[in-house]
Coordinates of C-alpha atoms and ligand atoms in Angstrom, one line a residue:
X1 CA 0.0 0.0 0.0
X2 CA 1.5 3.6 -1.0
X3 CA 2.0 6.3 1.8
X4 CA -0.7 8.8 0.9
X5 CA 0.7 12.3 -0.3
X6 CA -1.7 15.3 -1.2
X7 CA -0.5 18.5 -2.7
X8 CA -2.1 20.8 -0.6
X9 CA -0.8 20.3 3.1
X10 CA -3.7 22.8 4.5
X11 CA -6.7 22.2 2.8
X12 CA -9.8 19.8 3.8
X13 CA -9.8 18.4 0.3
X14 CA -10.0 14.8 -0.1
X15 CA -6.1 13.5 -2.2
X16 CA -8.8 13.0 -5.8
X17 CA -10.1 16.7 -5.1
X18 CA -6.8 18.3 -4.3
X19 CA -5.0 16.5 -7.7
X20 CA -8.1 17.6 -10.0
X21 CA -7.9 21.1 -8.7
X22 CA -3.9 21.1 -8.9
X23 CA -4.3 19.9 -12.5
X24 CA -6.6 22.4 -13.6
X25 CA -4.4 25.0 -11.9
X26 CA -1.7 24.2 -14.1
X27 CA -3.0 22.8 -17.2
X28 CA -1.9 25.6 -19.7
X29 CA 1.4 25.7 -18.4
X30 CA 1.7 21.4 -18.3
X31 CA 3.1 20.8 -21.4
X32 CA 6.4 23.1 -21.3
X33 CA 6.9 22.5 -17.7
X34 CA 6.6 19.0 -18.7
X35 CA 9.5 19.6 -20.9
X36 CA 11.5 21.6 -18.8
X37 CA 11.4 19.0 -16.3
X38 CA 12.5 16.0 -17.9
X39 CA 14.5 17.4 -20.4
X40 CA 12.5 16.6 -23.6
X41 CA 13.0 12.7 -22.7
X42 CA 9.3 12.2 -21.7
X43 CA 8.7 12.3 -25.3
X44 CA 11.3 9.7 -25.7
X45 CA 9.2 7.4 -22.9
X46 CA 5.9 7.8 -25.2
X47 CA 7.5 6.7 -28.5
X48 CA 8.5 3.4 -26.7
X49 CA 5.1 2.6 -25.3
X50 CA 3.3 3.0 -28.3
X51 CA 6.1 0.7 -30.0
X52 CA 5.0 -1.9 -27.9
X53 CA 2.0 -1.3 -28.4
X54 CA 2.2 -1.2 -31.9
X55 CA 3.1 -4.9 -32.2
X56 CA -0.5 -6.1 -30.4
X57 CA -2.4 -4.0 -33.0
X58 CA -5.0 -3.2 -30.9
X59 CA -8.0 -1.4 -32.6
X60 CA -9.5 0.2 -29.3
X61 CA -7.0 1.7 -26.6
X62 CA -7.9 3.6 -23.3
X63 CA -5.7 6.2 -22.4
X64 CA -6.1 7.0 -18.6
X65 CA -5.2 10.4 -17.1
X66 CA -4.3 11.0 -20.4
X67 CA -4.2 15.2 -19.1
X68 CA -3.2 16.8 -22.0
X69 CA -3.3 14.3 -24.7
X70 CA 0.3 13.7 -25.5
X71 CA 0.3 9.8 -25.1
X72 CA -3.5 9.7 -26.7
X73 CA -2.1 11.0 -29.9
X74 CA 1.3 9.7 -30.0
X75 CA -0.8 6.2 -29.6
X76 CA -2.5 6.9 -33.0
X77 CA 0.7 5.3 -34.6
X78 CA -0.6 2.2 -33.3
X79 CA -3.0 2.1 -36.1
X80 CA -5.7 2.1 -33.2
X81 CA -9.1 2.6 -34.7
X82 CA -10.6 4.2 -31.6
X83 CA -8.7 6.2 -28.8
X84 CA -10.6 7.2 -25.6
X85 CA -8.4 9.6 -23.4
X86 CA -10.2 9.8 -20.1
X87 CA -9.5 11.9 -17.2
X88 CA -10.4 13.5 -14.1
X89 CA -9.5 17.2 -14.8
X90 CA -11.6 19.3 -17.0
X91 CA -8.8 21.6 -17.2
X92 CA -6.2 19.2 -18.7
X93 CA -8.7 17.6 -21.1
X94 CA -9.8 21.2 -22.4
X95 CA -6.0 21.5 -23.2
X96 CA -5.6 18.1 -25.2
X97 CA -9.0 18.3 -27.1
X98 CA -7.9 21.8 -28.5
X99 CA -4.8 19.3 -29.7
X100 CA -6.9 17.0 -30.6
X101 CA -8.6 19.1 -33.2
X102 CA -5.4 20.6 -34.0
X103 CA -4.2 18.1 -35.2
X104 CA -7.8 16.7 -37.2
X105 CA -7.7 13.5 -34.7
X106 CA -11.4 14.4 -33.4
X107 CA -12.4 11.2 -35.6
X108 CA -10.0 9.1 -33.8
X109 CA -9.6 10.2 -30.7
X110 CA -12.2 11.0 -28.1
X111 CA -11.6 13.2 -24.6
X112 CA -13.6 12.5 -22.0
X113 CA -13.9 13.5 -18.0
X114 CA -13.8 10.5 -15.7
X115 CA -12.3 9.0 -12.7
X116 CA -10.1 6.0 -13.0
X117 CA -11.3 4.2 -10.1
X118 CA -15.0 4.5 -11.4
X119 CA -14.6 4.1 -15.0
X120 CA -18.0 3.1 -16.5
X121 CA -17.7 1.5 -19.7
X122 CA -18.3 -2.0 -19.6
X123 CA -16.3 -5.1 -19.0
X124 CA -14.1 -6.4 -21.8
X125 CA -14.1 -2.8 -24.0
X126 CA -10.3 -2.3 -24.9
X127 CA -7.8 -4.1 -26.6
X128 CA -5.2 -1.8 -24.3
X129 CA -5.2 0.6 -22.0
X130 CA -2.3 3.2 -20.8
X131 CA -0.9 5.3 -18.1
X132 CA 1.5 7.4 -18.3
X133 CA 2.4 9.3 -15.1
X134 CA -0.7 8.8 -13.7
X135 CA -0.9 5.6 -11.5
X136 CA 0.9 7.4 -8.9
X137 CA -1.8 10.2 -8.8
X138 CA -4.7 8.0 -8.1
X139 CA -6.2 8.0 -4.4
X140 CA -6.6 4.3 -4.5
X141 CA -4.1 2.9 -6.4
X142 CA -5.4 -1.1 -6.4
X143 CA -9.1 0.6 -7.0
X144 CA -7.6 1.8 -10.0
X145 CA -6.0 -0.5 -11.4
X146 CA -8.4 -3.4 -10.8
X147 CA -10.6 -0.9 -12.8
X148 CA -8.4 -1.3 -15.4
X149 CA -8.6 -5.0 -15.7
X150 CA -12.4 -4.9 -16.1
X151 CA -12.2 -3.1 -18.9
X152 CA -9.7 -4.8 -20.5
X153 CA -10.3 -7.6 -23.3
X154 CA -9.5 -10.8 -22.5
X155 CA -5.5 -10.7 -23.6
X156 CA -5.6 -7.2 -23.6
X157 CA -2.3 -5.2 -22.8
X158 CA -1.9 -3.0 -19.8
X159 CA 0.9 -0.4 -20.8
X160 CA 2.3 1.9 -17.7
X161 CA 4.7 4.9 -17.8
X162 CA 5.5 6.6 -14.3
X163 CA 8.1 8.1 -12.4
X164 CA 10.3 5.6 -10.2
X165 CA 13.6 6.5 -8.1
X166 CA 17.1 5.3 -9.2
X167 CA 18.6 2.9 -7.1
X168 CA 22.2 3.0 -8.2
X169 CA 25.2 5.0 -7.3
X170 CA 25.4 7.9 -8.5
X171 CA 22.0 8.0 -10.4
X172 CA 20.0 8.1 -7.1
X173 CA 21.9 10.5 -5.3
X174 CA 21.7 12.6 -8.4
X175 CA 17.9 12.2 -8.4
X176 CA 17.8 13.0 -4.8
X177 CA 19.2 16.2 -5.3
X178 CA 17.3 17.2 -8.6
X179 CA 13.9 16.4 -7.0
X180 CA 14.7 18.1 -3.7
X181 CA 16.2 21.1 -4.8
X182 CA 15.6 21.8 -8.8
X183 CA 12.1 20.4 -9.5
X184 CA 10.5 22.4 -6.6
X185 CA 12.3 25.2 -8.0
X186 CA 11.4 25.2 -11.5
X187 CA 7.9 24.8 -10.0
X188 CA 7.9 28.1 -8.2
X189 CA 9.5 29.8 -11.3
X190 CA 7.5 28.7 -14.2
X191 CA 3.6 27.5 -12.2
X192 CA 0.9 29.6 -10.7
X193 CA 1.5 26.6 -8.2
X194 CA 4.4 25.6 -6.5
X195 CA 2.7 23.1 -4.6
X196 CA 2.5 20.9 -7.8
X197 CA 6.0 20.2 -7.8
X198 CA 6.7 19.5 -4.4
X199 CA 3.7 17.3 -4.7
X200 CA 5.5 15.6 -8.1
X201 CA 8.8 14.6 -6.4
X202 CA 6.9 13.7 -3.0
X203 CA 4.4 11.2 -4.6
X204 CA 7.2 9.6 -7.0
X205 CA 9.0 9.1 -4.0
X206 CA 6.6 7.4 -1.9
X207 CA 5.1 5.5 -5.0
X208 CA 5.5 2.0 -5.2
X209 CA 8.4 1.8 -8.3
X210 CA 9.6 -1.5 -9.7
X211 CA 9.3 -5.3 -8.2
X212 CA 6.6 -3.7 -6.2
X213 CA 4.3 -2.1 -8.6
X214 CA 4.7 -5.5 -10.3
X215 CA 3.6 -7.2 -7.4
X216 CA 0.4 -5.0 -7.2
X217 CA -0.6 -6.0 -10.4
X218 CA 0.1 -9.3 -9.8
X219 CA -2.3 -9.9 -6.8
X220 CA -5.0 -7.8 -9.1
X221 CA -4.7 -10.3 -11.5
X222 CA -2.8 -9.5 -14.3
X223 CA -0.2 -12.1 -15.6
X224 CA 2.8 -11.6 -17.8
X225 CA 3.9 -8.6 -15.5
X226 CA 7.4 -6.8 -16.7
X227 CA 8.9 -3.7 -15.9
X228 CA 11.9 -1.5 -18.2
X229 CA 13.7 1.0 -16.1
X230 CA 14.1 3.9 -18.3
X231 CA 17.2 6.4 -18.3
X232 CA 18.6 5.4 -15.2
X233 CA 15.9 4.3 -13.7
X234 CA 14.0 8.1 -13.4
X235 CA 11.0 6.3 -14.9
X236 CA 9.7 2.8 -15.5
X237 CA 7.5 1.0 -18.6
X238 CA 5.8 -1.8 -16.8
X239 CA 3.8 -3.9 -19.5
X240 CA 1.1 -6.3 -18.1
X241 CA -1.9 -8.8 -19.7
X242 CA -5.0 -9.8 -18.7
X243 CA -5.6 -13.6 -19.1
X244 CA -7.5 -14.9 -21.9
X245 CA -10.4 -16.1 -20.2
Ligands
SAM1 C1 1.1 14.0 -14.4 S1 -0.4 14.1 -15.3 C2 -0.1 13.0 -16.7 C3 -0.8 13.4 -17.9 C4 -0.5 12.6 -19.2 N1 -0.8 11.2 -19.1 C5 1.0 12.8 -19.5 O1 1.7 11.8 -19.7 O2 1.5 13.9 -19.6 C6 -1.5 13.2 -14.3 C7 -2.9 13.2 -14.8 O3 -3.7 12.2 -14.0 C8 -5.0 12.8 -13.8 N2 -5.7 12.0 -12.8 C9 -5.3 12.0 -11.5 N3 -6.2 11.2 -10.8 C10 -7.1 10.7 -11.7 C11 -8.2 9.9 -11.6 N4 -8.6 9.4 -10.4 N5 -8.9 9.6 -12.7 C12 -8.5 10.1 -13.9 N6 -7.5 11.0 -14.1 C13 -6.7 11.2 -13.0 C14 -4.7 14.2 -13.6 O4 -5.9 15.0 -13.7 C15 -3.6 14.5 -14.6 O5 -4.1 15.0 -15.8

């Protein structure tokens, strides 16, 4: 079970209220900061996911706090016929629909506001879902991702992108010092709120990274579990099935 971390120390808010409202507090400045923060690579990350993806050919694909689009449209490459991006903050999805539509994609790819852990399409809908950066954001991370596995075909693919913590000389003393000192930094510079980036390095720190997230999923139900660190070990692809029943 992950430690629960909230972005707003003082306020009442339940840890779902606190992230939707810290989302739509900085969803116009998201993508740069995004940037900024992780030095272009994120986009690096995405390509990988939707390679593997690419190889199930999956013709419907969930994209779960997809916030401002940028894994829902990179997935298109999939060939995926239909692309739902779903998430919690109106604020982020207003964002990524504009990009949607940008980019003529309305056809393919649909926004919509929903919560992860009560997602209410049906059992069996999607040949895939994704995550990317999001896991560690949800309040109830098992009620989430058992979510996940409902709505997943049977022999669908479970793709997961998220932050985990370096555990190798001198990558996670490097990290340590980045996420302490930098990242909250950058956060007061370039967001309305600073909050959000003490919140980002806290909640990666606390989440459950590697042999443990696999584990998770694991006593959810999901077989073939498998996890890539990425660049150092700053993030993590964890790929996961559901049985074909
Ligand atoms: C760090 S952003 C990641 C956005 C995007 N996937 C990306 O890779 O840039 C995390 C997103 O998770 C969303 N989120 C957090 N909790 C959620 C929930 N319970 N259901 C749906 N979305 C949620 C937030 O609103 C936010 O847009």
């Amino acid at each position: 079970m992950s430690q629960k971390v909230t972005p707003y120390k003082d306020s009442n808010l339940g840890k779902k209220e606190q992230v939707t409202k810290m989302f739509d507090t900085i969803s116009k400045n998201y993508d740069g900061l995004n940037r900024v923060i992780s030095f272009g690579i994120d986009i690096k990350w995405r390509k990988k996911v939707v390679e593997i993806l690419k190889k199930e050919q999956p013709n419907s694909i969930l994209d779960i706090a997809t916030g401002t689009g940028d894994l829902a449209i990179a997935l298109v490459k999939t060939g995926a016929k239909k692309i739902v991006g779903l998430d919690i903050s109106p604020g982020m999805l207003a964002v990524g629909k504009e990009k949607v539509t940008d980019k003529k994609l309305d056809s393919t790819i649909e926004m919509v506001v929903g919560d992860s852990e009560k997602l209410t399409f049906e059992d069996n809908s999607f040949d895939a879902v994704t995550v990317s950066f999001g896991v560690r954001n949800f309040e109830t991370l098992n009620t989430g991702m058992a979510e996940i596995l409902r709505v997943l075909k049977p022999n669908g693919t479970l793709v997961v992108l998220e932050t985990s913590v370096p555990t190798k000389t001198p990558y996670k003393q490097g990290y340590g010092f980045y996420t302490k000192n930098i990242l909250p930094l950058i956060g007061k510079l370039f967001s309305k709120d600073d909050s959000a980036y003490g919140y980002l390095s806290e909640s990666a720190s606390v989440f459950p990274h590697g042999e443990n997230f696999n584990n998770i999923l694991r006593e959810i139900g999901f077989i073939d579990v498998t996890n890539k660190p990425q660049t150092f070990g700053v993030a993590s692809i964890y790929v996961a099935k559901k049985a074909n029943l």
